[in-house]
Coordinates of C-alpha atoms (C1' of nucleotides) in Angstrom, one line a residue:
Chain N
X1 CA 80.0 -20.6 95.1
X2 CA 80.3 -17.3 96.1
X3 CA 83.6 -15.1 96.0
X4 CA 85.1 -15.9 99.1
X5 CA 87.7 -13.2 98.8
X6 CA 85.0 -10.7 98.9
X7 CA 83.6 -12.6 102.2
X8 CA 87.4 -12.0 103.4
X9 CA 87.7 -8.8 102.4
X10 CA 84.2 -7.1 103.1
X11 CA 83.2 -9.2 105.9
X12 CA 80.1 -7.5 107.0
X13 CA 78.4 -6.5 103.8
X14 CA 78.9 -9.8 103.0
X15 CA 77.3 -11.1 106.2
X16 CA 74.4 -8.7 105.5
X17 CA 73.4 -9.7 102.3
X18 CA 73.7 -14.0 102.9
X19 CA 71.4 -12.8 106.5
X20 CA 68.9 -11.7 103.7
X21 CA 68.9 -15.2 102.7
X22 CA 68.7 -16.2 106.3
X23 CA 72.1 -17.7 106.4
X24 CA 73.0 -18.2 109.7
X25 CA 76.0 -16.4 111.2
X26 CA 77.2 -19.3 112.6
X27 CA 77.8 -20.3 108.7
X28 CA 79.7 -17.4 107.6
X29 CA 81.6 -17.2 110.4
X30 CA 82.9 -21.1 109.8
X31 CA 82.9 -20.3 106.3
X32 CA 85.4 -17.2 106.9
X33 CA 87.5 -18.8 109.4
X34 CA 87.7 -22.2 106.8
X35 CA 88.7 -20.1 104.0
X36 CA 91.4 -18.2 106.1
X37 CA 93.2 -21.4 107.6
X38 CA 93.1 -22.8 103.7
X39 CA 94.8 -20.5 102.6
X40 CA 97.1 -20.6 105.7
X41 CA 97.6 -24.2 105.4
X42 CA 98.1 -23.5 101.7
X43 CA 100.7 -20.7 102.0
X44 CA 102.8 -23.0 104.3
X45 CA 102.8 -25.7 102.1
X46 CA 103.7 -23.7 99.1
X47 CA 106.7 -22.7 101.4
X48 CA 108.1 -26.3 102.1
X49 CA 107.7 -27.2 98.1
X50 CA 109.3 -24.3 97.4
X51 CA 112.4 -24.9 99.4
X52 CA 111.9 -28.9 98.0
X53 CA 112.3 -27.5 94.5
X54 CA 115.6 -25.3 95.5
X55 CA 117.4 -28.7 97.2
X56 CA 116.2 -30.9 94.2
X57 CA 117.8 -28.2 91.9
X58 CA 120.9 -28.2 94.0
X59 CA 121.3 -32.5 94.2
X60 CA 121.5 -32.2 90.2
X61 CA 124.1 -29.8 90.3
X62 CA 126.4 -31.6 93.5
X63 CA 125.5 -34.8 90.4
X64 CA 126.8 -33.4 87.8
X65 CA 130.0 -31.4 89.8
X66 CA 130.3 -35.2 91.6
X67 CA 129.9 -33.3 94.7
X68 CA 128.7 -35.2 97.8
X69 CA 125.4 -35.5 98.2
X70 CA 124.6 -37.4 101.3
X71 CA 124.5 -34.3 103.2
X72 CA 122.1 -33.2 100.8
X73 CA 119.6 -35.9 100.6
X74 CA 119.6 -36.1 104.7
X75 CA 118.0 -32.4 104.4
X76 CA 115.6 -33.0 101.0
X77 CA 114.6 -36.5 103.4
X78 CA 113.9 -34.4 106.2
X79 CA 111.5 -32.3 104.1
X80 CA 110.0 -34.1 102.1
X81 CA 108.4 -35.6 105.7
X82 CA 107.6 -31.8 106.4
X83 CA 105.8 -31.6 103.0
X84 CA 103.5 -34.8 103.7
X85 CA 102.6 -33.8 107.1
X86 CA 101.8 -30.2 105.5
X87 CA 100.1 -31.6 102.9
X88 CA 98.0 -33.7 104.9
X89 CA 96.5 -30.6 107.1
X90 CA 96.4 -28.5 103.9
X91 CA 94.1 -31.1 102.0
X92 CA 92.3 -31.2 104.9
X93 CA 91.5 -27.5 105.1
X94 CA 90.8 -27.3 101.7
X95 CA 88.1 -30.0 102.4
X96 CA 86.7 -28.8 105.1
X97 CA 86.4 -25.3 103.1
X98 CA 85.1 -27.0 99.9
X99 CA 82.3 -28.2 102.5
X100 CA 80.5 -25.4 103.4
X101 CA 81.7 -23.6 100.8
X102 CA 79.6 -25.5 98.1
X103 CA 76.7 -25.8 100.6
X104 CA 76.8 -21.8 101.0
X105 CA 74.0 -20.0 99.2
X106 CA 74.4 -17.4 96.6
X107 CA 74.2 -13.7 97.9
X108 CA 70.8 -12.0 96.6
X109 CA 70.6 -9.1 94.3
X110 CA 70.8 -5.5 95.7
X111 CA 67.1 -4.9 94.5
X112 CA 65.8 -8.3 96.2
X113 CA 63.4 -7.1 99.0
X114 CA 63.6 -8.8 102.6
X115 CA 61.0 -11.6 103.8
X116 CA 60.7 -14.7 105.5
X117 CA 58.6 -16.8 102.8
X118 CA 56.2 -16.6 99.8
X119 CA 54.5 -14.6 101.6
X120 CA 56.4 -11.6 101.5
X121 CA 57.5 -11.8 97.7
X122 CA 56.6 -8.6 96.5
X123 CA 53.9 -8.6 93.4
X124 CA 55.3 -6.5 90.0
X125 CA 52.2 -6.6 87.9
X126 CA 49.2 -8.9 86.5
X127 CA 48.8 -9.5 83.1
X128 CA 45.5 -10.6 81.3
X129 CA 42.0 -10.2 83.5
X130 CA 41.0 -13.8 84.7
X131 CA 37.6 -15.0 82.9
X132 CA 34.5 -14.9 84.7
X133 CA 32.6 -18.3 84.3
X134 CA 28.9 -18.4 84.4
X135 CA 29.6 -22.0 85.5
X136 CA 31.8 -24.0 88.0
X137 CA 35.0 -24.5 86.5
X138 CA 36.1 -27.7 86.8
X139 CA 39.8 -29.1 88.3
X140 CA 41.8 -30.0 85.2
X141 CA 42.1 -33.9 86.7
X142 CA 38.7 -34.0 86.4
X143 CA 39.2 -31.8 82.8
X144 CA 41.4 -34.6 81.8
X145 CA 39.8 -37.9 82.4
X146 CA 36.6 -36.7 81.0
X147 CA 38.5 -35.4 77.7
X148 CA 41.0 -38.5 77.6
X149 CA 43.7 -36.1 78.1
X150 CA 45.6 -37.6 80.9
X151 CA 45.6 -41.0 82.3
X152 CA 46.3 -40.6 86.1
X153 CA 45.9 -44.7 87.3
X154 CA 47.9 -45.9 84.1
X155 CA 50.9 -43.1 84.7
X156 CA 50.8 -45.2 88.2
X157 CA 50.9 -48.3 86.7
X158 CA 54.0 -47.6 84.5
X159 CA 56.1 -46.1 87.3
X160 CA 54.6 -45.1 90.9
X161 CA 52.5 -41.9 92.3
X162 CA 53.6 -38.5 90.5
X163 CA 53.8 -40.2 86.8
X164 CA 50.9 -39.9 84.8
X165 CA 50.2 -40.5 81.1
X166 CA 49.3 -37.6 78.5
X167 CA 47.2 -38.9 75.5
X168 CA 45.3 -38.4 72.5
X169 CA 44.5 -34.3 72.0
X170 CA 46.4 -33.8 75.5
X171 CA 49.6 -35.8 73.8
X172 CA 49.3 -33.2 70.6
X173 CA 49.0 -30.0 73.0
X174 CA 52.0 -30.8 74.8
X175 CA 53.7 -31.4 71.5
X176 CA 52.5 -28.1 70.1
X177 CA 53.3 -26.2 73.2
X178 CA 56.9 -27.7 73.0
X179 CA 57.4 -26.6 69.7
X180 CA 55.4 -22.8 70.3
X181 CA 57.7 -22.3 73.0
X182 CA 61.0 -23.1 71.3
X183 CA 59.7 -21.3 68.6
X184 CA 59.4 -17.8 70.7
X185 CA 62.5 -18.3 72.4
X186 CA 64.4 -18.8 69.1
X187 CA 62.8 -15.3 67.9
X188 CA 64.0 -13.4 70.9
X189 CA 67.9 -14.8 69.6
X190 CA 68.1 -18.4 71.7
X191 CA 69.8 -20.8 69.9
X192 CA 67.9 -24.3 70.2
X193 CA 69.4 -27.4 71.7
X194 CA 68.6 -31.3 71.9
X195 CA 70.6 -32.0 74.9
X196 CA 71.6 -35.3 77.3
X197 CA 68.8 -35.8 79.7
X198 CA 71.2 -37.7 81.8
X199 CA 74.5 -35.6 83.2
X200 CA 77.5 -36.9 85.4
X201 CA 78.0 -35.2 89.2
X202 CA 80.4 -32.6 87.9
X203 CA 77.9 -30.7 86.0
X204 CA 75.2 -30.9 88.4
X205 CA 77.8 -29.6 91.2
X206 CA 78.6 -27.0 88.3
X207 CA 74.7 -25.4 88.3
X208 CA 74.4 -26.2 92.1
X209 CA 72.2 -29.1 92.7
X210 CA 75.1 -31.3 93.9
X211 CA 76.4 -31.4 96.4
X212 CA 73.7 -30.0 99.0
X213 CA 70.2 -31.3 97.0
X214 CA 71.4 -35.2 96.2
X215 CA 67.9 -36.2 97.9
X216 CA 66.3 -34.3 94.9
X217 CA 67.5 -36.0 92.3
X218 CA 67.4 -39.6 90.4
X219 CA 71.0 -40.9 90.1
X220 CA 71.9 -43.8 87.7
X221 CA 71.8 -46.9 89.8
X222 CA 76.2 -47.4 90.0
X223 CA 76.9 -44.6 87.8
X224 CA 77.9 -41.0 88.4
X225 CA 75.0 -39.9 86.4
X226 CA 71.7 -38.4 87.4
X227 CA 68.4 -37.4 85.3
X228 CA 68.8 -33.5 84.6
X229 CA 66.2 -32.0 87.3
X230 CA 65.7 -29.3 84.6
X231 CA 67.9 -28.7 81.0
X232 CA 69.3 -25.4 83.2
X233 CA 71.9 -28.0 84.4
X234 CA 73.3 -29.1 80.3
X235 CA 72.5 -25.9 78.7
X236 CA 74.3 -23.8 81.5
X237 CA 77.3 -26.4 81.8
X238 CA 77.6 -26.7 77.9
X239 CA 80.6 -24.5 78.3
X240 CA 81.5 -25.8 81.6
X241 CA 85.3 -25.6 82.4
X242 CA 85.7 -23.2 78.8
X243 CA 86.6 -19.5 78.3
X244 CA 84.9 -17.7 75.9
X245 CA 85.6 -14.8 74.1
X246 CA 83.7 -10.8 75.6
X247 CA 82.5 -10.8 71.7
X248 CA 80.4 -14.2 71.8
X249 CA 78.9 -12.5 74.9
X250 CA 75.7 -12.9 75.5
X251 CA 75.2 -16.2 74.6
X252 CA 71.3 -17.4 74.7
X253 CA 70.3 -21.6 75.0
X254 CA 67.0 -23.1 74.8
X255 CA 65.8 -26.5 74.8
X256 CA 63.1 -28.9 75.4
X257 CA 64.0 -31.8 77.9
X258 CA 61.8 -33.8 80.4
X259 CA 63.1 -33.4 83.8
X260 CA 63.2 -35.5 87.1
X261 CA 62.6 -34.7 90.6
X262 CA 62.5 -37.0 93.5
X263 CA 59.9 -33.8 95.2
X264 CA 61.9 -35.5 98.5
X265 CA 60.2 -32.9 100.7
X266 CA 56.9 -32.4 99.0
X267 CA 54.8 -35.6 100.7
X268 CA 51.4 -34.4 100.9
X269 CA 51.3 -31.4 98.4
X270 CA 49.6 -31.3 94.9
X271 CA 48.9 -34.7 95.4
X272 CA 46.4 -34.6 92.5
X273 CA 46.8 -33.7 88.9
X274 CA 49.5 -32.8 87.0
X275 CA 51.2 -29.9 89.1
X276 CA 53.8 -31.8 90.7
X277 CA 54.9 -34.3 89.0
X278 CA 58.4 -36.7 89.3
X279 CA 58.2 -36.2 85.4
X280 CA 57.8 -33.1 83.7
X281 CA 58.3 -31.5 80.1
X282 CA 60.1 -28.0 79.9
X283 CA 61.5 -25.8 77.4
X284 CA 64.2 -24.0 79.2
X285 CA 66.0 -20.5 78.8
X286 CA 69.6 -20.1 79.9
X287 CA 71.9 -17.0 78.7
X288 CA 75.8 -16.4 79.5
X289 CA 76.0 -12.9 79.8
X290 CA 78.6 -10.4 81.3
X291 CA 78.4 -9.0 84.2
X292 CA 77.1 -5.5 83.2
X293 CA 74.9 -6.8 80.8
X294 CA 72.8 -9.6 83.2
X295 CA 70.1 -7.2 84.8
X296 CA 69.3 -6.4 81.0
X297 CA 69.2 -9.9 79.9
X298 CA 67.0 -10.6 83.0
X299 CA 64.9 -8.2 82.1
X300 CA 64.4 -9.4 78.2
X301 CA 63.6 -13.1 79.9
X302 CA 61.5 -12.4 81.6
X303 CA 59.6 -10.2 79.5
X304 CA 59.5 -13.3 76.8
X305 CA 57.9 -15.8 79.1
X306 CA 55.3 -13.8 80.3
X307 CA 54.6 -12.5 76.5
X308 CA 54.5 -16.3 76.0
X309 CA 51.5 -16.4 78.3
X310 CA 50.2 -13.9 77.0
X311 CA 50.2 -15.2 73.6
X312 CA 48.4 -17.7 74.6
X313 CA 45.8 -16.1 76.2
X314 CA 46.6 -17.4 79.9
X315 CA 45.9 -14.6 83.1
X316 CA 49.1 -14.8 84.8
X317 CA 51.2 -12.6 87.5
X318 CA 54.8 -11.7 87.8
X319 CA 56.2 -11.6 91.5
X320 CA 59.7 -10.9 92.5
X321 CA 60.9 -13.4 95.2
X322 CA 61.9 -12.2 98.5
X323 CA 65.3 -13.2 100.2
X324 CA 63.6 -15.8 102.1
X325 CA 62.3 -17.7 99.2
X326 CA 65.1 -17.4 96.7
X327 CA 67.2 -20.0 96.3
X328 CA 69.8 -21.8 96.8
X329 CA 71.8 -19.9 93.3
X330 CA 69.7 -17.4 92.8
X331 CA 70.6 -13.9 93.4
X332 CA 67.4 -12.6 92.1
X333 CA 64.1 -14.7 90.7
X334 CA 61.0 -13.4 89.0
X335 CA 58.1 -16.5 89.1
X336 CA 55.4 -16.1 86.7
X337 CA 52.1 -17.6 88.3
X338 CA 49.6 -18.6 86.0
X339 CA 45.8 -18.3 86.8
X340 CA 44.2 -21.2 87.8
X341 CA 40.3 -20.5 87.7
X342 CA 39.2 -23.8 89.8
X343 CA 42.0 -23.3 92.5
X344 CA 41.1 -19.3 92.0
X345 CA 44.7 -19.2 92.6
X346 CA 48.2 -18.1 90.8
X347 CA 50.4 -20.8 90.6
X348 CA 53.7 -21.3 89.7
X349 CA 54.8 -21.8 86.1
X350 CA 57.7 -20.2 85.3
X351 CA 60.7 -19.3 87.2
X352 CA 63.5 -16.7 85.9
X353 CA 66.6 -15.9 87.9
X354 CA 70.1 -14.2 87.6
X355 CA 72.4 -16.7 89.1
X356 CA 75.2 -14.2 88.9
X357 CA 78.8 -15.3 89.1
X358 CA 77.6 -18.4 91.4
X359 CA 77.6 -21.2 88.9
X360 CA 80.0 -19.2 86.2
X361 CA 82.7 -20.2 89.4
X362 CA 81.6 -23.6 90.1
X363 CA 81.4 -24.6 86.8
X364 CA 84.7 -22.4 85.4
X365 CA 82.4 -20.9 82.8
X366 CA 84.8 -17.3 82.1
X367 CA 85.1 -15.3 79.1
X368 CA 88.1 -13.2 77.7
X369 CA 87.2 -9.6 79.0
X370 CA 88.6 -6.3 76.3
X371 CA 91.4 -6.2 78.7
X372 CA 92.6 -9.5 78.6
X373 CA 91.6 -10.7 81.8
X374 CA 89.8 -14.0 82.4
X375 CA 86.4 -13.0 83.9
X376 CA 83.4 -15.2 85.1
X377 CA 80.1 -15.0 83.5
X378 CA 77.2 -14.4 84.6
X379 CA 74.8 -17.1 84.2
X380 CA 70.7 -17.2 83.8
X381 CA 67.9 -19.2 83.4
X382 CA 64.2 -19.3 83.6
X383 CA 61.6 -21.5 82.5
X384 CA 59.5 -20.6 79.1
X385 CA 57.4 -22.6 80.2
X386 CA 57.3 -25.6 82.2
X387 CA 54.5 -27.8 79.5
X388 CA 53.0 -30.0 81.7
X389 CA 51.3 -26.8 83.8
X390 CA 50.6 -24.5 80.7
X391 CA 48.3 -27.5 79.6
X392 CA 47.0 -27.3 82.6
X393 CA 46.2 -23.7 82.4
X394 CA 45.1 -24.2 79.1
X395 CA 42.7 -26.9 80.0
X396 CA 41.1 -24.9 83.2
X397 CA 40.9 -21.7 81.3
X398 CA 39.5 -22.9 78.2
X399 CA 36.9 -25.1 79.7
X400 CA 33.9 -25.2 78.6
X401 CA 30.1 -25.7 80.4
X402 CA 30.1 -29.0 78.8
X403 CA 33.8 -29.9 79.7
X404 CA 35.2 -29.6 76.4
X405 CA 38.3 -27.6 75.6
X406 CA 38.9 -24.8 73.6
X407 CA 42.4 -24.8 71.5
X408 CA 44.2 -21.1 72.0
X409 CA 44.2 -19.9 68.8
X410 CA 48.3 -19.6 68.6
X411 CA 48.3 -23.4 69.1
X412 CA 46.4 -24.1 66.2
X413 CA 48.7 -24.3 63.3
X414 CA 51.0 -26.8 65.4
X415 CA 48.3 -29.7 65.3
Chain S
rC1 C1' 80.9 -56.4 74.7
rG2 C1' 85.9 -58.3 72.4
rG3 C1' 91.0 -56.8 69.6
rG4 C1' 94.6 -52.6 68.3
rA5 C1' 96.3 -47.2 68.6
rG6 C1' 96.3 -42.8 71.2
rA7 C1' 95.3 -38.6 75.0
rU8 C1' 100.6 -32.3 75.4
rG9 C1' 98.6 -25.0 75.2
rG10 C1' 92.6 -22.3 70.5
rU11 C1' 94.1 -25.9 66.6
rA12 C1' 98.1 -28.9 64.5
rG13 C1' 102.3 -30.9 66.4
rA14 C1' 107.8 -31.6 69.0
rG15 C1' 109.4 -33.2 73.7
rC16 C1' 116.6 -36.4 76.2
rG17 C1' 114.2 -38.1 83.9
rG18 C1' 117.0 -32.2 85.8
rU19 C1' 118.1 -25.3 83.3
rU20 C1' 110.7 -27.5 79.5
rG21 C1' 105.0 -24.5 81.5
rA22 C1' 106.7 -26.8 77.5
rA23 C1' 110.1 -26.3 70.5
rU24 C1' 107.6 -25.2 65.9
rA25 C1' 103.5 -23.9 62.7
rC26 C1' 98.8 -21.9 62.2
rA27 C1' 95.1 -19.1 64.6
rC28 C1' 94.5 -14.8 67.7
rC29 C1' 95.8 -9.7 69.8
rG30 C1' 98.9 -5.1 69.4
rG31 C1' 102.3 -2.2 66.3
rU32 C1' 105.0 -0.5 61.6
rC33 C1' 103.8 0.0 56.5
rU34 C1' 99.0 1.3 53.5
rU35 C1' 93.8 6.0 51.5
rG36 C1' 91.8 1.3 53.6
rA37 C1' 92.6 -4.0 53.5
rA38 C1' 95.9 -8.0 52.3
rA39 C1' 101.0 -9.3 52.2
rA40 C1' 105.6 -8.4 54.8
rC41 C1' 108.1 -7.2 59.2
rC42 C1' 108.3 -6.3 64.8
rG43 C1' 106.0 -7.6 69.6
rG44 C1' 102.6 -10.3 72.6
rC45 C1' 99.9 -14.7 73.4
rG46 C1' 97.7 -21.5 78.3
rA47 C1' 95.1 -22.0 83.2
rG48 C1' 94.4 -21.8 88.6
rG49 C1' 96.4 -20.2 93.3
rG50 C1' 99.5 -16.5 95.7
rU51 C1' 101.4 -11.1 96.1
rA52 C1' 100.6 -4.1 96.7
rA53 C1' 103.6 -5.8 92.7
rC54 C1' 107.4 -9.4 92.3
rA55 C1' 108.9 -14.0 94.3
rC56 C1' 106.7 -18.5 94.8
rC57 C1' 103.2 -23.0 94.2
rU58 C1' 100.2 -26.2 91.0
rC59 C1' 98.5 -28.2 86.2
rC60 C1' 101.0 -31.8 79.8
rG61 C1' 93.1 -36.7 80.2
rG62 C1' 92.1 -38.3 85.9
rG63 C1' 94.1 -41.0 90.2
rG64 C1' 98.2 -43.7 92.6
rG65 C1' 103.5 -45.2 92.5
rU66 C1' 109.2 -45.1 91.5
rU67 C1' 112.9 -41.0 92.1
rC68 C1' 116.6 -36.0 95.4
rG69 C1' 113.9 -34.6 90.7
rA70 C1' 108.6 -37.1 86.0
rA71 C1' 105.0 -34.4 80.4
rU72 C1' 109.0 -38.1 80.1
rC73 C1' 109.4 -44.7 83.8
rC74 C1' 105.4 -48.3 86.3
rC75 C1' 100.1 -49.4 87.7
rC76 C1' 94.7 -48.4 87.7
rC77 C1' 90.6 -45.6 85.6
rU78 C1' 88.3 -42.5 82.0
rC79 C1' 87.8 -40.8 77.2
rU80 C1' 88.9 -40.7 71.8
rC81 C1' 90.1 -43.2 67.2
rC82 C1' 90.4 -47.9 64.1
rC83 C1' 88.7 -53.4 63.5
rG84 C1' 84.8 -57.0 64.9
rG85 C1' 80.0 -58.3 67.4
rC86 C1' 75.1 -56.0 68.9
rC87 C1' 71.7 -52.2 67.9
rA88 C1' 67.7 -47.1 67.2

RNA sequence: CGGGAGAUGGUAGAGCGGUUGAAUACACCGGUCUUGAAAACCGGCGAGGGUAACACCUCCGGGGGUUCGAAUCCCCCUCUCCCGGCCA
């Protein structure tokens, strides 16, 4: 959620930045106005209880002077209707705020640069040359049915379309990338967590996914649980509702955890292979930072994944989102798009953004600042990396004429 | 899944239906003392909203109810602990 006294308070700035993210006006105005008659309502309300609290104060004293007190009670009846009534258009405006408040995006980064869509996201450098083949280099479906890597029809079979089966050499890469990964992020300070891969509706509201991106997710059939999307949702809200002290600051998670995604509005795209799947392995970064030390922690994460991909070998490019395409928490994102030699194209395999304050306030994540004070966090997490698309890479890159696979050398003490 | 006990501030742990947002202890922070530390002593110390700052409002697991007034009484839910069943 975004500081709505700021939106009060610097109304236009405000409204030029969420415009970056192609907020309507229409939005921010109903936003404003919602948040101004809460806290109306609010103030009015507080008024009534406060003269409730002065009579009820009073009644014990006419008690225990055995004054009369059927004066009294004539004027607490009276308002104690006044409250009700007050109460009921006070809830209501706090309702109607909570509404479009939770469904409002975060406000991008100062350094995010304007666009529409991918299109305009603005390049920051490649890394690694991509290999020139002196043969066609095959898609890694075809890569893995011919090695007995992954098992598209069976995946099928199990579940429905966008599950598929990892097995035999494919099964111990993905293992050995699980465990490389965690490995590097535990060098660079991340502390490693085995986490629930199911979390209740006041987390995932917490990291932003609920209430605005139900349709995304799998939800426990009568239960207010739903599979994690990604482990940014149980590492982030591990201290959920908990104020930590500026000392413990930053503090650095990573885990491995399949994640789920319903992929409600991706019908027709990467239908084949592994790319986009409803199932998917990922080790996850997530640091609690403070405010003047995110940028730098932003910085260090997304320096590690791409080292990570380097590592291994894989041609990859790092590209700094434009407002358009951030999303909905993000105030700044850095993808990391991995070459993919049969698609000659950079896709997608790691994404690392600076939430800002935007979840630390949804999810009451604050820490005890030098002062004293109670401050938010800020909040971060990027992807390093998602496994199922690294083995992809892998298996497009290190193809061979004959359609074998060559393990990257860092791999090969984890098998 | 069945039987019993409980849920209060960072922790432990009081709390009569009104002056208790909450005793006390420990922890923690600041100060005195000390070369420094410890000990001792003095002071501070829950959270959210609201305000220029006060005032004021809300919160004693969550939600309802009784009452002029509830941490304290009643109901429901959740969670924790102990006993039994099941089980990786």
């Amino acid at each position: 959620m975004i500081d709505l006294k700021y939106l009060q308070n610097n109304f236009q700035e405000a409204q030029a930045k969420l415009q970056k993210k192609h907020v309507s006006d229409e939005i921010i105005e109903a936003l404003h106005n919602a948040f101004i008659e809460q806290k109306q309502a609010n103030a009015t309300l507080e008024e009534a209880k406060a003269n409730q609290n002065q009579l009820s104060k009073l009644f014990g004293q006419y008690k225990r002077e055995k004054k009369d007190t059927t004066e009294l009670k004539l004027q607490v009846d009276a308002n104690k209707e006044l409250i009700a009534s007050l109460q009921e258009i006070a809830s209501k405006a706090s309702e109607a705020l909570e509404k479009v408040a939770l469904s409002t995006p975060n406000f991008p980064h100062e350094s995010v640069p304007y666009g529409e869509d991918e299109n305009d996201n603005v390049e920051i450098k490649k890394v690694l040359t991509p290999r020139v083949f002196d043969f066609e280099p095959k898609e890694h479906w075809d890569l893995g049915t011919l090695n007995n890597w992954i098992d598209f029809e069976r995946g099928v079979k199990l579940a429905k379309s966008r599950f598929s089966v990892i097995r035999g050499m494919g099964a111990k890469v993905e293992r050995a990338l699980i465990n490389f990964f965690l490995d590097e992020n535990a060098s660079k300070g991340f502390e490693e967590f085995c986490v629930p891969f199911i979390n209740n509706a006041t987390m995932l509201q917490g990291t932003g996914q609920l209430p605005k991106f139900e349709d995304d997710l799998f939800k426990i059939d009568g239960e207010d649980l739903y599979l994690i999307p990604t482990a940014e949702v149980p590492l982030t809200n591990f201290y959920h509702d908990e104020i930590l002290s500026a000392k413990e600051l930053p503090i650095l998670l990573t885990g491995y955890t399949p994640c789920f995604r319903k992929e409600a509005g991706s019908a027709g795209r990467d239908t084949r292979g592994m790319i986009r799947q409803h199932q998917f392995d990922k080790v996850e970064m997530v640091a609690l930072a403070h405010p003047d030390k995110s940028d730098e922690i932003f910085e260090m994460m997304v320096e590690n994944a791409s080292n990570i991909l380097t590592k291994l070998g894989l041609p990859h490019r790092l590209v700094t989102l434009c407002g358009g395409d951030l999303g909905f928490s993000a105030s700044k994102t850095v993808d990391i798009e991995v070459w993919l030699p049969a698609q000659q194209k950079y896709r997608e395999i790691s994404s690392i953004s600076n939430v800002g304050d935007f979840q630390a306030r949804r999810a009451k994540i604050r820490f005890k600042d030098e002062d004293g004070k109670n401050k938010l966090v800020h909040t971060l997490n990027g992807s390093a990396l998602a496994v199922g698309r690294t083995l992809v890479a892998i298996m497009e890159n290190y193809q061979n004429a004959d359609g074998g696979i060559e393990i990257p050398e860092v791999l090969r003490k984890y098998l």
